[in-house]
């Protein structure tokens, strides 16, 4: 079947929506392909035309999240990384992640490890690879690895708390707190490149 065909697109959308409903009801680990098909009123064959299993479906949702985050984040990030402007980088992160809030909350329920990897890839590795020569070689250093791990896990954890308490924490407060979490580690991290 042609992937640009309207029926194909519609079925894929139904599968994704059904998957999300099933995860909300039962949790990711308990969801089965049969549950997704039953929820979406589709056949197992229809599901398997689009995805190999629920893990493939989850990977696709993470790919879409990654692309959306990168699109929102990419526009001005390189300049702020070159200038070591942590506050601007934090604001750009907050805007990008805010545009993907519901997807973030859903996906982190499915896999915190995958979310950590996506945030590290997009927020830390992507801009630094563009601006720092030998970035990957420098990242072999244990202290650099520790700083990077601290930054992305702190960002993910704080973002999750922010979104879970969305009415209580303003965007400005979130930006400030994220900035404070990352200010010192970013400075230490950047010192390895000077």
PDB file of C-alpha atoms in Angstrom:
ATOM      1  CA  UNK A   1       0.000   0.000   0.000  1.00  0.00           C
ATOM      2  CA  UNK A   2       1.179   3.513  -0.807  1.00  0.00           C
ATOM      3  CA  UNK A   3       2.275   5.360   2.350  1.00  0.00           C
ATOM      4  CA  UNK A   4       0.893   8.598   0.914  1.00  0.00           C
ATOM      5  CA  UNK A   5      -2.526   7.041   0.430  1.00  0.00           C
ATOM      6  CA  UNK A   6      -5.153   8.712   2.622  1.00  0.00           C
ATOM      7  CA  UNK A   7      -6.372   5.357   3.979  1.00  0.00           C
ATOM      8  CA  UNK A   8      -2.842   4.388   4.974  1.00  0.00           C
ATOM      9  CA  UNK A   9      -2.303   7.725   6.743  1.00  0.00           C
ATOM     10  CA  UNK A  10      -5.680   7.519   8.492  1.00  0.00           C
ATOM     11  CA  UNK A  11      -5.056   3.956   9.705  1.00  0.00           C
ATOM     12  CA  UNK A  12      -1.634   4.904  11.060  1.00  0.00           C
ATOM     13  CA  UNK A  13      -3.193   7.816  12.916  1.00  0.00           C
ATOM     14  CA  UNK A  14      -5.844   5.498  14.411  1.00  0.00           C
ATOM     15  CA  UNK A  15      -3.143   3.058  15.521  1.00  0.00           C
ATOM     16  CA  UNK A  16      -1.149   5.814  17.243  1.00  0.00           C
ATOM     17  CA  UNK A  17      -4.218   7.243  18.980  1.00  0.00           C
ATOM     18  CA  UNK A  18      -5.346   3.773  20.073  1.00  0.00           C
ATOM     19  CA  UNK A  19      -1.872   2.996  21.379  1.00  0.00           C
ATOM     20  CA  UNK A  20      -1.868   6.189  23.449  1.00  0.00           C
ATOM     21  CA  UNK A  21      -5.287   5.378  24.921  1.00  0.00           C
ATOM     22  CA  UNK A  22      -4.187   1.850  25.791  1.00  0.00           C
ATOM     23  CA  UNK A  23      -0.993   3.074  27.446  1.00  0.00           C
ATOM     24  CA  UNK A  24      -2.971   5.608  29.478  1.00  0.00           C
ATOM     25  CA  UNK A  25      -5.355   2.865  30.644  1.00  0.00           C
ATOM     26  CA  UNK A  26      -2.942  -0.023  31.206  1.00  0.00           C
ATOM     27  CA  UNK A  27       0.657   1.238  31.113  1.00  0.00           C
ATOM     28  CA  UNK A  28       3.123   0.550  28.315  1.00  0.00           C
ATOM     29  CA  UNK A  29       4.344  -2.846  29.539  1.00  0.00           C
ATOM     30  CA  UNK A  30       0.838  -4.356  29.661  1.00  0.00           C
ATOM     31  CA  UNK A  31      -0.300  -3.065  26.256  1.00  0.00           C
ATOM     32  CA  UNK A  32      -0.536  -5.659  23.499  1.00  0.00           C
ATOM     33  CA  UNK A  33      -1.075  -5.406  19.762  1.00  0.00           C
ATOM     34  CA  UNK A  34      -4.488  -7.031  20.294  1.00  0.00           C
ATOM     35  CA  UNK A  35      -5.472  -4.264  22.727  1.00  0.00           C
ATOM     36  CA  UNK A  36      -4.402  -1.586  20.260  1.00  0.00           C
ATOM     37  CA  UNK A  37      -6.375  -3.236  17.449  1.00  0.00           C
ATOM     38  CA  UNK A  38      -9.442  -3.650  19.616  1.00  0.00           C
ATOM     39  CA  UNK A  39      -9.286  -0.021  20.761  1.00  0.00           C
ATOM     40  CA  UNK A  40      -8.903   1.249  17.184  1.00  0.00           C
ATOM     41  CA  UNK A  41     -11.346  -1.215  15.630  1.00  0.00           C
ATOM     42  CA  UNK A  42      -8.703  -2.382  13.163  1.00  0.00           C
ATOM     43  CA  UNK A  43      -7.370  -5.789  12.199  1.00  0.00           C
ATOM     44  CA  UNK A  44      -4.006  -7.155  13.290  1.00  0.00           C
ATOM     45  CA  UNK A  45      -3.038  -7.239   9.598  1.00  0.00           C
ATOM     46  CA  UNK A  46      -3.693  -3.501   9.384  1.00  0.00           C
ATOM     47  CA  UNK A  47      -1.462  -2.953  12.410  1.00  0.00           C
ATOM     48  CA  UNK A  48       1.324  -5.081  10.951  1.00  0.00           C
ATOM     49  CA  UNK A  49       1.222  -3.180   7.650  1.00  0.00           C
ATOM     50  CA  UNK A  50       2.396  -0.160   9.642  1.00  0.00           C
ATOM     51  CA  UNK A  51       4.462  -1.488  12.551  1.00  0.00           C
ATOM     52  CA  UNK A  52       6.259  -4.713  13.498  1.00  0.00           C
ATOM     53  CA  UNK A  53       5.200  -4.493  17.171  1.00  0.00           C
ATOM     54  CA  UNK A  54       4.487  -2.008  19.956  1.00  0.00           C
ATOM     55  CA  UNK A  55       8.212  -1.258  20.320  1.00  0.00           C
ATOM     56  CA  UNK A  56       8.442  -0.266  16.663  1.00  0.00           C
ATOM     57  CA  UNK A  57       5.400   1.970  17.180  1.00  0.00           C
ATOM     58  CA  UNK A  58       7.019   3.549  20.244  1.00  0.00           C
ATOM     59  CA  UNK A  59      10.265   4.097  18.310  1.00  0.00           C
ATOM     60  CA  UNK A  60       8.319   5.850  15.556  1.00  0.00           C
ATOM     61  CA  UNK A  61       6.639   8.138  18.101  1.00  0.00           C
ATOM     62  CA  UNK A  62      10.044   8.952  19.582  1.00  0.00           C
ATOM     63  CA  UNK A  63      11.376   9.684  16.067  1.00  0.00           C
ATOM     64  CA  UNK A  64       8.501  12.100  15.472  1.00  0.00           C
ATOM     65  CA  UNK A  65       9.097  13.724  18.867  1.00  0.00           C
ATOM     66  CA  UNK A  66      12.823  14.044  18.113  1.00  0.00           C
ATOM     67  CA  UNK A  67      12.136  15.658  14.736  1.00  0.00           C
ATOM     68  CA  UNK A  68       9.640  18.099  16.192  1.00  0.00           C
ATOM     69  CA  UNK A  69      11.945  19.012  19.054  1.00  0.00           C
ATOM     70  CA  UNK A  70      14.868  19.526  16.693  1.00  0.00           C
ATOM     71  CA  UNK A  71      12.774  21.670  14.350  1.00  0.00           C
ATOM     72  CA  UNK A  72      11.744  23.917  17.242  1.00  0.00           C
ATOM     73  CA  UNK A  73      15.193  23.956  18.831  1.00  0.00           C
ATOM     74  CA  UNK A  74      17.506  24.169  15.835  1.00  0.00           C
ATOM     75  CA  UNK A  75      16.716  27.678  14.685  1.00  0.00           C
ATOM     76  CA  UNK A  76      18.956  29.631  17.097  1.00  0.00           C
ATOM     77  CA  UNK A  77      20.775  27.108  19.233  1.00  0.00           C
ATOM     78  CA  UNK A  78      24.155  27.058  17.493  1.00  0.00           C
ATOM     79  CA  UNK A  79      24.829  30.734  18.172  1.00  0.00           C
ATOM     80  CA  UNK A  80      23.955  30.469  21.880  1.00  0.00           C
ATOM     81  CA  UNK A  81      26.186  27.379  22.270  1.00  0.00           C
ATOM     82  CA  UNK A  82      29.132  29.123  20.582  1.00  0.00           C
ATOM     83  CA  UNK A  83      28.714  32.089  22.961  1.00  0.00           C
ATOM     84  CA  UNK A  84      28.253  29.728  25.941  1.00  0.00           C
ATOM     85  CA  UNK A  85      24.995  31.576  26.591  1.00  0.00           C
ATOM     86  CA  UNK A  86      23.352  29.119  28.960  1.00  0.00           C
ATOM     87  CA  UNK A  87      20.323  31.316  29.615  1.00  0.00           C
ATOM     88  CA  UNK A  88      19.460  31.644  25.923  1.00  0.00           C
ATOM     89  CA  UNK A  89      20.053  27.924  25.386  1.00  0.00           C
ATOM     90  CA  UNK A  90      17.738  27.202  28.321  1.00  0.00           C
ATOM     91  CA  UNK A  91      15.036  29.479  26.898  1.00  0.00           C
ATOM     92  CA  UNK A  92      15.311  27.734  23.525  1.00  0.00           C
ATOM     93  CA  UNK A  93      15.019  24.339  25.199  1.00  0.00           C
ATOM     94  CA  UNK A  94      11.976  25.469  27.208  1.00  0.00           C
ATOM     95  CA  UNK A  95      10.226  26.770  24.083  1.00  0.00           C
ATOM     96  CA  UNK A  96      10.973  23.624  22.089  1.00  0.00           C
ATOM     97  CA  UNK A  97       9.912  21.224  24.824  1.00  0.00           C
ATOM     98  CA  UNK A  98       6.827  23.287  25.643  1.00  0.00           C
ATOM     99  CA  UNK A  99       5.663  22.916  22.042  1.00  0.00           C
ATOM    100  CA  UNK A 100       5.905  19.143  22.593  1.00  0.00           C
ATOM    101  CA  UNK A 101       4.568  18.980  26.166  1.00  0.00           C
ATOM    102  CA  UNK A 102       1.871  16.343  25.693  1.00  0.00           C
ATOM    103  CA  UNK A 103       4.140  14.097  23.637  1.00  0.00           C
ATOM    104  CA  UNK A 104       6.877  14.455  26.260  1.00  0.00           C
ATOM    105  CA  UNK A 105       4.516  13.424  29.068  1.00  0.00           C
ATOM    106  CA  UNK A 106       3.213  10.455  27.128  1.00  0.00           C
ATOM    107  CA  UNK A 107       6.595   9.211  25.915  1.00  0.00           C
ATOM    108  CA  UNK A 108       8.339   9.487  29.274  1.00  0.00           C
ATOM    109  CA  UNK A 109       5.662   7.173  30.715  1.00  0.00           C
ATOM    110  CA  UNK A 110       6.646   4.623  28.089  1.00  0.00           C
ATOM    111  CA  UNK A 111      10.415   4.900  28.382  1.00  0.00           C
ATOM    112  CA  UNK A 112      12.454   7.269  30.531  1.00  0.00           C
ATOM    113  CA  UNK A 113      15.672   5.821  29.055  1.00  0.00           C
ATOM    114  CA  UNK A 114      14.622   6.675  25.506  1.00  0.00           C
ATOM    115  CA  UNK A 115      13.583  10.164  26.634  1.00  0.00           C
ATOM    116  CA  UNK A 116      16.978  10.683  28.281  1.00  0.00           C
ATOM    117  CA  UNK A 117      18.693   9.642  25.041  1.00  0.00           C
ATOM    118  CA  UNK A 118      16.573  11.973  22.895  1.00  0.00           C
ATOM    119  CA  UNK A 119      17.147  14.966  25.171  1.00  0.00           C
ATOM    120  CA  UNK A 120      20.881  14.264  25.291  1.00  0.00           C
ATOM    121  CA  UNK A 121      21.045  13.860  21.525  1.00  0.00           C
ATOM    122  CA  UNK A 122      19.077  16.995  20.648  1.00  0.00           C
ATOM    123  CA  UNK A 123      19.869  19.376  23.498  1.00  0.00           C
ATOM    124  CA  UNK A 124      23.500  18.513  24.228  1.00  0.00           C
ATOM    125  CA  UNK A 125      25.138  16.468  21.457  1.00  0.00           C
ATOM    126  CA  UNK A 126      23.556  18.074  18.391  1.00  0.00           C
ATOM    127  CA  UNK A 127      24.591  21.715  19.010  1.00  0.00           C
ATOM    128  CA  UNK A 128      27.984  20.802  20.461  1.00  0.00           C
ATOM    129  CA  UNK A 129      28.881  18.538  17.543  1.00  0.00           C
ATOM    130  CA  UNK A 130      28.160  21.465  15.239  1.00  0.00           C
ATOM    131  CA  UNK A 131      30.347  23.888  17.182  1.00  0.00           C
ATOM    132  CA  UNK A 132      33.143  21.963  18.936  1.00  0.00           C
ATOM    133  CA  UNK A 133      35.930  20.196  17.101  1.00  0.00           C
ATOM    134  CA  UNK A 134      36.643  16.705  18.408  1.00  0.00           C
ATOM    135  CA  UNK A 135      33.495  16.806  20.544  1.00  0.00           C
ATOM    136  CA  UNK A 136      33.117  13.019  20.557  1.00  0.00           C
ATOM    137  CA  UNK A 137      36.771  12.498  21.484  1.00  0.00           C
ATOM    138  CA  UNK A 138      36.514  14.990  24.348  1.00  0.00           C
ATOM    139  CA  UNK A 139      33.370  13.207  25.559  1.00  0.00           C
ATOM    140  CA  UNK A 140      35.447  10.115  26.257  1.00  0.00           C
ATOM    141  CA  UNK A 141      36.712  11.890  29.388  1.00  0.00           C
ATOM    142  CA  UNK A 142      34.948  10.586  32.509  1.00  0.00           C
ATOM    143  CA  UNK A 143      34.364  14.057  34.010  1.00  0.00           C
ATOM    144  CA  UNK A 144      32.830  15.289  30.759  1.00  0.00           C
ATOM    145  CA  UNK A 145      30.556  12.237  30.639  1.00  0.00           C
ATOM    146  CA  UNK A 146      29.505  12.897  34.227  1.00  0.00           C
ATOM    147  CA  UNK A 147      28.661  16.544  33.481  1.00  0.00           C
ATOM    148  CA  UNK A 148      26.690  15.617  30.381  1.00  0.00           C
ATOM    149  CA  UNK A 149      24.766  12.897  32.209  1.00  0.00           C
ATOM    150  CA  UNK A 150      23.967  15.278  35.062  1.00  0.00           C
ATOM    151  CA  UNK A 151      22.684  17.926  32.651  1.00  0.00           C
ATOM    152  CA  UNK A 152      20.361  15.792  30.573  1.00  0.00           C
ATOM    153  CA  UNK A 153      18.970  13.783  33.492  1.00  0.00           C
ATOM    154  CA  UNK A 154      18.392  16.969  35.490  1.00  0.00           C
ATOM    155  CA  UNK A 155      16.670  18.582  32.496  1.00  0.00           C
ATOM    156  CA  UNK A 156      14.427  15.568  31.917  1.00  0.00           C
ATOM    157  CA  UNK A 157      13.526  15.231  35.605  1.00  0.00           C
ATOM    158  CA  UNK A 158      12.789  18.936  36.007  1.00  0.00           C
ATOM    159  CA  UNK A 159      10.811  19.065  32.770  1.00  0.00           C
ATOM    160  CA  UNK A 160       8.684  16.161  33.916  1.00  0.00           C
ATOM    161  CA  UNK A 161       7.958  17.852  37.249  1.00  0.00           C
ATOM    162  CA  UNK A 162       7.198  21.137  35.502  1.00  0.00           C
ATOM    163  CA  UNK A 163       4.730  19.535  33.117  1.00  0.00           C
ATOM    164  CA  UNK A 164       3.101  17.512  35.892  1.00  0.00           C
ATOM    165  CA  UNK A 165       2.629  20.783  37.842  1.00  0.00           C
ATOM    166  CA  UNK A 166       1.967  22.933  34.819  1.00  0.00           C
ATOM    167  CA  UNK A 167      -0.569  25.223  36.498  1.00  0.00           C
ATOM    168  CA  UNK A 168       1.748  25.845  39.466  1.00  0.00           C
ATOM    169  CA  UNK A 169       5.040  26.574  37.689  1.00  0.00           C
ATOM    170  CA  UNK A 170       5.226  29.435  35.200  1.00  0.00           C
ATOM    171  CA  UNK A 171       7.323  29.214  32.076  1.00  0.00           C
ATOM    172  CA  UNK A 172       9.606  31.939  33.426  1.00  0.00           C
ATOM    173  CA  UNK A 173      10.095  30.075  36.707  1.00  0.00           C
ATOM    174  CA  UNK A 174      10.816  26.854  34.823  1.00  0.00           C
ATOM    175  CA  UNK A 175      13.377  28.592  32.605  1.00  0.00           C
ATOM    176  CA  UNK A 176      15.094  30.086  35.652  1.00  0.00           C
ATOM    177  CA  UNK A 177      15.193  26.732  37.486  1.00  0.00           C
ATOM    178  CA  UNK A 178      16.449  24.872  34.412  1.00  0.00           C
ATOM    179  CA  UNK A 179      19.081  27.577  33.921  1.00  0.00           C
ATOM    180  CA  UNK A 180      20.245  27.223  37.531  1.00  0.00           C
ATOM    181  CA  UNK A 181      20.408  23.434  37.195  1.00  0.00           C
ATOM    182  CA  UNK A 182      22.628  23.694  34.108  1.00  0.00           C
ATOM    183  CA  UNK A 183      24.647  26.877  34.658  1.00  0.00           C
ATOM    184  CA  UNK A 184      27.578  25.425  36.664  1.00  0.00           C
ATOM    185  CA  UNK A 185      27.767  22.053  34.866  1.00  0.00           C
ATOM    186  CA  UNK A 186      27.738  23.837  31.512  1.00  0.00           C
ATOM    187  CA  UNK A 187      30.572  26.107  32.621  1.00  0.00           C
ATOM    188  CA  UNK A 188      32.592  23.107  33.818  1.00  0.00           C
ATOM    189  CA  UNK A 189      31.731  21.239  30.636  1.00  0.00           C
ATOM    190  CA  UNK A 190      32.859  24.160  28.444  1.00  0.00           C
ATOM    191  CA  UNK A 191      36.156  24.441  30.329  1.00  0.00           C
ATOM    192  CA  UNK A 192      37.216  21.142  28.761  1.00  0.00           C
ATOM    193  CA  UNK A 193      37.041  22.738  25.315  1.00  0.00           C
ATOM    194  CA  UNK A 194      39.048  25.860  26.047  1.00  0.00           C
TER     195      UNK A 194
END
